[in-house]
Short mmCIF file of C-alpha atoms in Angstrom, two decimals:
data_model
loop_
_atom_site.label_atom_id
_atom_site.label_comp_id
_atom_site.label_asym_id
_atom_site.label_seq_id
_atom_site.Cartn_x
_atom_site.Cartn_y
_atom_site.Cartn_z
CA MET A 1 -37.71 21.77 -6.45
CA ASN A 2 -36.64 25.58 -6.38
CA GLY A 3 -33.70 27.45 -7.12
CA GLN A 4 -32.89 27.74 -4.21
CA GLU A 5 -32.96 24.35 -2.82
CA THR A 6 -30.78 23.51 -5.52
CA LYS A 7 -27.93 25.85 -4.59
CA GLU A 8 -27.66 24.46 -1.00
CA ARG A 9 -27.53 20.49 -2.31
CA THR A 10 -24.50 21.16 -5.15
CA PRO A 11 -22.14 22.71 -2.81
CA ARG A 12 -22.56 19.59 -0.34
CA VAL A 13 -22.15 16.60 -2.78
CA VAL A 14 -19.29 17.94 -4.26
CA ARG A 15 -17.71 18.67 -0.90
CA VAL A 16 -18.89 14.54 -0.20
CA ALA A 17 -16.88 13.87 -3.53
CA LEU A 18 -13.68 16.32 -2.80
CA ALA A 19 -13.97 14.14 0.70
CA THR A 20 -14.39 10.91 -0.93
CA ALA A 21 -11.44 11.01 -3.69
CA GLY A 22 -9.24 13.15 -1.34
CA SER A 23 -9.73 9.97 1.60
CA SER A 24 -9.17 7.51 -1.22
CA ALA A 25 -5.79 9.11 -2.89
CA VAL A 26 -4.59 8.71 0.84
CA LEU A 27 -5.38 5.35 1.74
CA LEU A 28 -3.94 4.48 -2.15
CA ALA A 29 -0.82 5.89 -1.17
CA LEU A 30 -0.54 4.22 2.20
CA HIS A 31 -1.47 1.48 0.86
CA ALA A 32 0.91 1.43 -2.11
CA LEU A 33 4.04 1.67 0.40
CA GLY A 34 2.90 -1.18 2.63
CA GLY A 35 2.15 -3.22 -0.69
CA PHE A 36 6.28 -2.00 -1.72
CA PHE A 37 7.48 -3.50 1.70
CA VAL A 38 5.05 -6.66 1.28
CA LEU A 39 5.85 -7.12 -2.41
CA ASN A 40 9.75 -6.90 -1.46
CA ALA A 41 9.57 -9.36 1.47
CA LEU A 42 7.47 -11.53 -0.99
CA LEU A 43 10.40 -11.83 -3.87
CA THR A 44 13.62 -11.54 -1.50
CA GLU A 45 15.14 -14.54 -2.74
CA SER A 46 18.08 -16.60 -1.19
CA GLU A 47 21.47 -16.62 -3.67
CA GLY A 48 22.82 -19.65 -1.74
CA PRO A 49 23.51 -21.32 1.88
CA TRP A 50 25.90 -18.69 2.46
CA ASP A 51 23.60 -15.98 2.45
CA ARG A 52 22.38 -15.52 6.44
CA THR A 53 21.12 -11.96 6.26
CA LEU A 54 17.83 -12.86 4.06
CA THR A 55 16.08 -13.63 6.86
CA GLU A 56 16.68 -10.38 8.49
CA THR A 57 15.46 -8.39 5.36
CA VAL A 58 12.71 -10.74 4.73
CA ARG A 59 11.58 -9.90 8.37
CA LEU A 60 12.42 -6.43 8.38
CA MET A 61 10.45 -5.89 4.88
CA ALA A 62 7.43 -8.21 6.31
CA VAL A 63 7.68 -5.58 9.51
CA LEU A 64 8.02 -2.33 7.66
CA GLY A 65 4.67 -3.43 5.41
CA LEU A 66 2.84 -4.46 8.51
CA TRP A 67 3.30 -1.03 10.13
CA ALA A 68 2.26 0.94 7.09
CA GLU A 69 -0.59 -0.88 6.77
CA VAL A 70 -1.71 -0.49 10.68
CA VAL A 71 -1.61 2.75 10.22
CA ALA A 72 -3.28 2.17 6.81
CA ALA A 73 -5.93 0.72 8.68
CA ALA A 74 -5.99 3.31 11.66
CA VAL A 75 -6.77 6.00 8.76
CA THR A 76 -9.03 4.10 6.63
CA ALA A 77 -11.03 3.89 10.53
CA GLY A 78 -11.20 7.44 10.60
CA PHE A 79 -11.98 7.69 6.93
CA VAL A 80 -15.23 5.25 7.36
CA ALA A 81 -16.21 6.96 10.44
CA LEU A 82 -16.50 10.36 9.08
CA ARG A 83 -17.96 8.56 6.05
CA CYS A 84 -15.90 9.51 3.68
CA VAL A 85 -15.00 5.86 2.60
CA ARG A 86 -16.94 2.25 2.56
CA ARG A 87 -16.02 -0.55 4.64
CA TRP A 88 -14.76 -2.45 1.82
CA TRP A 89 -11.81 -0.19 2.52
CA TYR A 90 -10.87 -2.51 5.33
CA ALA A 91 -10.06 -5.46 3.37
CA ILE A 92 -7.03 -3.78 1.66
CA PRO A 93 -4.84 -3.57 5.21
CA LEU A 94 -6.30 -6.86 5.85
CA VAL A 95 -4.87 -8.80 3.07
CA LEU A 96 -1.57 -7.45 3.00
CA ILE A 97 -1.30 -7.70 6.64
CA LEU A 98 -2.10 -11.17 7.03
CA THR A 99 0.39 -11.44 3.95
CA ALA A 100 3.46 -10.24 5.88
CA MET A 101 2.36 -11.87 8.72
CA VAL A 102 2.56 -15.19 7.08
CA ARG A 103 5.70 -14.36 5.48
CA MET A 104 7.07 -13.29 8.72
CA VAL A 105 6.60 -16.82 10.15
CA PHE A 106 7.89 -18.69 6.78
CA ALA A 107 10.44 -16.63 6.04
CA PRO A 108 13.50 -18.80 4.70
CA GLY A 109 16.49 -19.64 6.89
CA PRO A 110 19.72 -19.78 6.05
#
């Protein structure tokens, strides 16, 4: 390996590392947003039998989390296609989407 090959390889490695770091940061921000909504849907509790808005609140938080994670899954698909991140990144939106859907179905009634 001569000096010319080293100079050509170094910028490529740096570009790949920056692309991976940038796409990971974007995905983590999207998952944080979706996780916030799903966590709020999970932690919302009824104050009593008179609390009729609870079901709507839980379902709203779950739907917002679901939509945020659908967007995150689409962005993940783009980054995986560009080979910026690996396929295991699909696991995070999958878990959060399933959790949001289960919470919407089993939302507490008044």
